CSV table of C-alpha atoms in Angstrom, one decimal:
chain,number,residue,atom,x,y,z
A,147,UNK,CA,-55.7,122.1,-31.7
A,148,UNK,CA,-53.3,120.1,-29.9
A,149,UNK,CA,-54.5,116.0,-30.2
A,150,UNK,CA,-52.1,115.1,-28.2
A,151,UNK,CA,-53.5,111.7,-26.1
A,152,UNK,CA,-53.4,112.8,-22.2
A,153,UNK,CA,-52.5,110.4,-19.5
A,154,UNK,CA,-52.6,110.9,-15.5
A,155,UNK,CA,-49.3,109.1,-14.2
A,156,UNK,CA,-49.4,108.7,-10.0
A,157,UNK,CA,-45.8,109.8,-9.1
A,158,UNK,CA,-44.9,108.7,-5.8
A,159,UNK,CA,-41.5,110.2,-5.8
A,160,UNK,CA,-39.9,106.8,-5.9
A,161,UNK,CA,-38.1,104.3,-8.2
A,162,UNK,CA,-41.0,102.7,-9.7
A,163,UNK,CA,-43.3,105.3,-10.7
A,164,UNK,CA,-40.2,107.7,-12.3
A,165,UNK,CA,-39.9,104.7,-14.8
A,166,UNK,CA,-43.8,104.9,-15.3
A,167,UNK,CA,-43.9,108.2,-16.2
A,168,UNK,CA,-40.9,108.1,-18.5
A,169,UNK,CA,-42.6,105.0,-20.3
A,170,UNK,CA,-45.8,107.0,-20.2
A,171,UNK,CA,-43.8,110.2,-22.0
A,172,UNK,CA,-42.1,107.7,-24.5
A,173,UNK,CA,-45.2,106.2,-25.5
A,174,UNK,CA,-46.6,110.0,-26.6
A,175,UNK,CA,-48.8,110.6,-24.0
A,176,UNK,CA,-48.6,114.7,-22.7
A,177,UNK,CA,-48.8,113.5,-18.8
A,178,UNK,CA,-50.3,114.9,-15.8
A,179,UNK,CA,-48.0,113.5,-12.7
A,180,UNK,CA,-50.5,113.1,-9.4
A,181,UNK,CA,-48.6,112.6,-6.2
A,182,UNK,CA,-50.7,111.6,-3.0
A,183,UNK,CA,-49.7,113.2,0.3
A,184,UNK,CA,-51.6,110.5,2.8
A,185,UNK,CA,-49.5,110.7,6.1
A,186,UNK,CA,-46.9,108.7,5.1
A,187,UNK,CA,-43.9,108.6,7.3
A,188,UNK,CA,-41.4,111.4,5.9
A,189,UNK,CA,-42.3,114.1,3.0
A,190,UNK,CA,-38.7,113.4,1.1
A,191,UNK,CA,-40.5,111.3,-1.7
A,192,UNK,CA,-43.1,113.9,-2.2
A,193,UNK,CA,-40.1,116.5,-2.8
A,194,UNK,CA,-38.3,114.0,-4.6
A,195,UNK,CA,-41.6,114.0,-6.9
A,196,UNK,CA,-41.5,117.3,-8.1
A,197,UNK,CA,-38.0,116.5,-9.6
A,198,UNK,CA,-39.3,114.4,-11.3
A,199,UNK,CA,-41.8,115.5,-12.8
A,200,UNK,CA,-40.2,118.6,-13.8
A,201,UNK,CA,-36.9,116.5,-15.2
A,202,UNK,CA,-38.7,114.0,-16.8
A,203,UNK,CA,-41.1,116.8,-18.8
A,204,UNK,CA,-44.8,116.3,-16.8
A,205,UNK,CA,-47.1,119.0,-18.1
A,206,UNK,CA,-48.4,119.7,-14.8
A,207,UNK,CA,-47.7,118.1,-11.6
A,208,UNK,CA,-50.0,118.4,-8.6
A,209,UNK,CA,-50.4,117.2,-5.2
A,210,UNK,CA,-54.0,116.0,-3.4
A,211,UNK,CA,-54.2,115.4,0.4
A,212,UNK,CA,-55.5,112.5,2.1
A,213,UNK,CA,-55.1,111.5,5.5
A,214,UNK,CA,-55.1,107.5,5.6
A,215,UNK,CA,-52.4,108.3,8.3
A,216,UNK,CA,-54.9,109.1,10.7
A,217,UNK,CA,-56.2,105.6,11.1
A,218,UNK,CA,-52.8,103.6,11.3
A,219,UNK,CA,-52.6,100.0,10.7
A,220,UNK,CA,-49.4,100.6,8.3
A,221,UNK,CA,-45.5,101.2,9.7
A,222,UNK,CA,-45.3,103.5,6.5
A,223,UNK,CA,-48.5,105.6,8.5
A,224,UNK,CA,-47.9,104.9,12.0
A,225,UNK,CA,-44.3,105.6,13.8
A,226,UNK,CA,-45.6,103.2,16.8
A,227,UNK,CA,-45.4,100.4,14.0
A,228,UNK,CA,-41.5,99.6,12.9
A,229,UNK,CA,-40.4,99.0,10.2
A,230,UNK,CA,-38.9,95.7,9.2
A,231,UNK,CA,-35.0,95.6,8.8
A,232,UNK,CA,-35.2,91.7,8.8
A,233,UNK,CA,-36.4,90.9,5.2
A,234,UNK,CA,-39.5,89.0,4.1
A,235,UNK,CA,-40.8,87.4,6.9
A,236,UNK,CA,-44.0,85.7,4.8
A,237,UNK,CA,-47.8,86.9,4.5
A,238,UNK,CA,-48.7,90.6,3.7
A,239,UNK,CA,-46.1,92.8,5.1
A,240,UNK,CA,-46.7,95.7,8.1
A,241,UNK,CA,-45.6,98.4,4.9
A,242,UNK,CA,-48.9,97.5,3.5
A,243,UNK,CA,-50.7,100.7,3.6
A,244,UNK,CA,-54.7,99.7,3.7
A,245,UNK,CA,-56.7,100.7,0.5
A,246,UNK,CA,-53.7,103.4,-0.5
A,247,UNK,CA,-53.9,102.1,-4.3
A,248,UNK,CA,-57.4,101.8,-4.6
A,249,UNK,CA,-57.9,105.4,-2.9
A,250,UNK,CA,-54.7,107.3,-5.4
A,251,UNK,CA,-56.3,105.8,-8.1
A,252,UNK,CA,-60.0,107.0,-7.7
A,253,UNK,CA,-57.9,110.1,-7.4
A,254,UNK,CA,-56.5,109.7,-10.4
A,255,UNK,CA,-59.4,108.8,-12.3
A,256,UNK,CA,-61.4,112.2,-11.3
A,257,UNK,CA,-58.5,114.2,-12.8
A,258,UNK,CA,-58.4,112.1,-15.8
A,259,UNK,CA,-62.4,112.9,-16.3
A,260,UNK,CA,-61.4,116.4,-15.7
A,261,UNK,CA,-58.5,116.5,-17.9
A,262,UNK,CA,-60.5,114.2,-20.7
A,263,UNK,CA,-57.8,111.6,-20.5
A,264,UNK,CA,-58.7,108.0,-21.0
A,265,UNK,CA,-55.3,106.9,-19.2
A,266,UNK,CA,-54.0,106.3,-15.8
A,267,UNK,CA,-50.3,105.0,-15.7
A,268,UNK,CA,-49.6,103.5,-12.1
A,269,UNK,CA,-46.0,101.9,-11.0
A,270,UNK,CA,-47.3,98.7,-8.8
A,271,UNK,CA,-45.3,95.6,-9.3
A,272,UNK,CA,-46.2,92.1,-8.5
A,273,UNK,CA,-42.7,90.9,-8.5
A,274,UNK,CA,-41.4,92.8,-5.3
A,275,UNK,CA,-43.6,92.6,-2.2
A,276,UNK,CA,-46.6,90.6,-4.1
A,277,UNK,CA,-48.0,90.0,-1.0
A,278,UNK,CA,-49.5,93.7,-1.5
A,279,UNK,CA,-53.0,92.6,-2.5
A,280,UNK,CA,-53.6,96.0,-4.1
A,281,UNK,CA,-50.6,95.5,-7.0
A,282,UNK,CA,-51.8,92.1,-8.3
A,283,UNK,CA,-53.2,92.5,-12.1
A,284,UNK,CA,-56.5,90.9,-10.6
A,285,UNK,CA,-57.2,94.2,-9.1
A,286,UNK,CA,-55.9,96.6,-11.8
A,287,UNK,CA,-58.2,94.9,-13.7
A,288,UNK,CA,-61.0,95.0,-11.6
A,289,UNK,CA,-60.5,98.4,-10.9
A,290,UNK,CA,-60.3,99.4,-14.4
A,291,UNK,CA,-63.9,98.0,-14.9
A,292,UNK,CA,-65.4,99.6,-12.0
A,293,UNK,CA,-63.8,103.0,-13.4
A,294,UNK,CA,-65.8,102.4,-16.4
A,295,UNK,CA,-69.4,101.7,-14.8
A,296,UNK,CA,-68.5,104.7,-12.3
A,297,UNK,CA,-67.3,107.7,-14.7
A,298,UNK,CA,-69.0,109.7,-17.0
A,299,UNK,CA,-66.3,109.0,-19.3
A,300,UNK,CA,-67.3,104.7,-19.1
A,301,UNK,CA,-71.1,105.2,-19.1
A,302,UNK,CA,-71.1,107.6,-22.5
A,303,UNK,CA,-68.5,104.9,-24.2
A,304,UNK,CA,-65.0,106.8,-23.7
A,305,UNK,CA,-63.7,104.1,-21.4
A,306,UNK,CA,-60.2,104.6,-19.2
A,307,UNK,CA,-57.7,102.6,-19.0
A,308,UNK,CA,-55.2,101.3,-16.2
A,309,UNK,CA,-52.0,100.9,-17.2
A,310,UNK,CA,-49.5,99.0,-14.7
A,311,UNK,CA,-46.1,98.5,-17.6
A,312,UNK,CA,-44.3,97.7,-14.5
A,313,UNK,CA,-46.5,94.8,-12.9
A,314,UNK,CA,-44.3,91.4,-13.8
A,315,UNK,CA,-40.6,93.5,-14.1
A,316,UNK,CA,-38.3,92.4,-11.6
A,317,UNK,CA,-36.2,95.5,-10.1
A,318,UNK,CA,-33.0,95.3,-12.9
A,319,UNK,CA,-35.3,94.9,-16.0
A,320,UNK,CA,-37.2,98.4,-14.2
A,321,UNK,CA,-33.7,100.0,-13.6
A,322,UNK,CA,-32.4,99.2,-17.3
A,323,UNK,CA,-35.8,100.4,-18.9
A,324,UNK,CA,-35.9,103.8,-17.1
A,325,UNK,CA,-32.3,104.1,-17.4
A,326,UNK,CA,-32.6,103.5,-21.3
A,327,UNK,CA,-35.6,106.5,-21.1
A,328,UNK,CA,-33.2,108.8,-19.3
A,329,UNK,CA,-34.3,108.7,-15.8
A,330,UNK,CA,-32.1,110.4,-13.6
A,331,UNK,CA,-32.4,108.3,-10.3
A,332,UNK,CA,-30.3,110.3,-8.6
A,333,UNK,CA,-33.3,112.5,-8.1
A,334,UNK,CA,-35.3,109.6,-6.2
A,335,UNK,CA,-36.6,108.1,-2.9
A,336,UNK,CA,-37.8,104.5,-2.5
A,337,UNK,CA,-36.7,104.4,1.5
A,338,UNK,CA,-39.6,104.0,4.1
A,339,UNK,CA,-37.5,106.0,6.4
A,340,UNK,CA,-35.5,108.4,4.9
A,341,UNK,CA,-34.1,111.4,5.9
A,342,UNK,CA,-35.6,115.1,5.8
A,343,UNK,CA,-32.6,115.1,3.3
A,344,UNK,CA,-34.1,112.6,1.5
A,345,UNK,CA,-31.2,110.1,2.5
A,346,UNK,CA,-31.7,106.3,2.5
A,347,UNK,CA,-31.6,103.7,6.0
A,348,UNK,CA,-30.1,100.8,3.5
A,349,UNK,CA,-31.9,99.2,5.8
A,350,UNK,CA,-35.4,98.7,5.0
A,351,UNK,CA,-36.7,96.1,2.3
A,352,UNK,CA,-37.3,98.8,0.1
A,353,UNK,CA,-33.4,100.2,0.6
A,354,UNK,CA,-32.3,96.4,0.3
A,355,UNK,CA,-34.6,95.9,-2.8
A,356,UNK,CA,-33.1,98.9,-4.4
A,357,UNK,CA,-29.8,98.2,-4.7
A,358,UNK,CA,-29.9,94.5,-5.0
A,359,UNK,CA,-31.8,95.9,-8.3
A,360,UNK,CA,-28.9,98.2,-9.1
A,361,UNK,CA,-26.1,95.6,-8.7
A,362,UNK,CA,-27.8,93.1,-10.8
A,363,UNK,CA,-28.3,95.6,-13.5
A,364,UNK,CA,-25.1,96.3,-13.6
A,365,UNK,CA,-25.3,100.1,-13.3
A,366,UNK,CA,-23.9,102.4,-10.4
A,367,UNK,CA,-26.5,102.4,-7.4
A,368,UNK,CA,-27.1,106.6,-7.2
A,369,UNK,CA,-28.6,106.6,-3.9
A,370,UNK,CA,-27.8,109.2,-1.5
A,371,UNK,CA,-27.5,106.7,1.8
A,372,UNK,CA,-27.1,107.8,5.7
A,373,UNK,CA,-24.9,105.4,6.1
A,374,UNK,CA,-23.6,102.2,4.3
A,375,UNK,CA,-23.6,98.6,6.0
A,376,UNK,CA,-21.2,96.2,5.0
C-alpha cells in the first residue's frame, strides 16, 4: 500500500507556483497539480501548466472551470480594464482579481477531501504586490481554520493544512530555490498579457518583476519576450 503523504499544489502556469510544486515534490509529497481556468485574459499560462506539471513529475494534473471573468472588476478579467505599464502606483492594484484565491483554494480543498490529502501548497507572496489582500499570511491562516470547521476531513480530526513556502521570498530567493530543485522556467508564463505563443509584453509589473528577479539572482532570464525594451 503506497503511504505516500498526498498534497494538492494550485499550478497557475507561472513562476511562483512551478517553485511550489517543486518544493512540494522535494518535501515527499506525491502531488496533485490544480490549475483554475477563471476567464483570465489569455490561456498561455494554463498551457504553460501542463508543462509543468508533467516536467516537474505531478501525479495527475487537472483543470476546473470558473467564470469570475464574467463579472469584471479585474484588468487580468476584463480587456476594457488596462493593464498598468507604469509600475506601482500605491493601494491594491487593478490586477487584483476579486476573491480568485479564496475561490482556487475551496477548489482545492474539495479535491484534497477527495484525494484524502491533508495538504494544499499555494504560491502567493507577500513580498511582490502585497497590496493583494488575498496573499497576506492573515488570510492563509484564516482560511486554513475555516477549512477545518467546513470539511469532513476538520470536523472528524484529520485537519488540512495551507501551505504558502513562498509568502515572505522576495523574487531572486524564489528563482534560486526553484532553480536549485530543477525547475525549468523556460517552460513558464508570469505575463498578464502574453501572447497565444505564450510570449511576454516586458511590459507589465509582472514581466518587470520577473526579470528584475532574474538579474538579481544572477542567472540567465529564460523568458520567451515579444519584444525587448531597452
Amino acid at each position: 500500500m503506497n503511504t505516500t503523504p498526498r498534497a494538492v499544489v494550485l499550478l497557475s502556469g507561472g513562476l511562483d507556483s512551478a517553485t511550489c510544486l517543486a518544493i512540494a515534490r522535494d518535501m515527499g509529497f506525491e502531488t496533485y497539480a490544480l490549475s483554475v481556468a477563471y476567464g483570465q485574459r489569455h490561456a498561455a499560462e494554463l498551457t504553460a501548466s501542463k508543462r509543468v506539471a508533467d516536467a516537474l513529475g505531478a501525479r495527475e494534473h487537472r483543470l476546473a472551470r470558473v467564470e469570475l471573468g464574467q463579472f469584471g472588476g479585474s484588468a487580468l478579467t476584463d480587456a476594457s480594464i488596462a493593464v498598468p505599464e507604469d509600475g506601482d502606483t500605491g493601494g491594491i492594484p487593478v490586477t487584483y482579481v476579486p476573491a480568485r484565491n479564496t475561490v482556487m483554494l475551496s477548489i482545492a480543498m474539495a479535491w484534497a477531501e477527495v484525494l484524502d490529502a491533508r495538504d494544499i501548497f499555494v504560491g502567493v507572496n507577500a513580498v511582490d504586490y502585497s497590496g493583494y489582500p488575498d496573499c497576506r499570511p492573515a488570510f492563509i491562516e484564516a482560511f486554513q481554520a475555516m477549512a477545518n470547521l467546513a470539511t469532513k476531513a476538520g470536523v472528524e480530526g484529520h485537519g488540512l493544512r495551507i501551505h504558502a513556502p513562498l509568502i515572505e521570498l522576495p523574487k531572486a530567493d524564489i528563482i534560486c530555490r526553484g532553480s536549485a530543485l530543477g525547475v525549468d522556467y523556460g517552460l513558464t508564463v508570469s505575463c498578464y498579457q502574453a501572447d497565444d505563443s505564450g510570449r511576454a509584453c516586458g511590459r507589465c509589473d509582472a514581466c518587470r518583476l520577473r526579470r528584475a528577479g532574474f538579474d538579481a539572482a544572477g542567472l540567465p532570464d529564460p523568458t520567451p519576450y515579444q519584444h525587448r525594451n531597452g
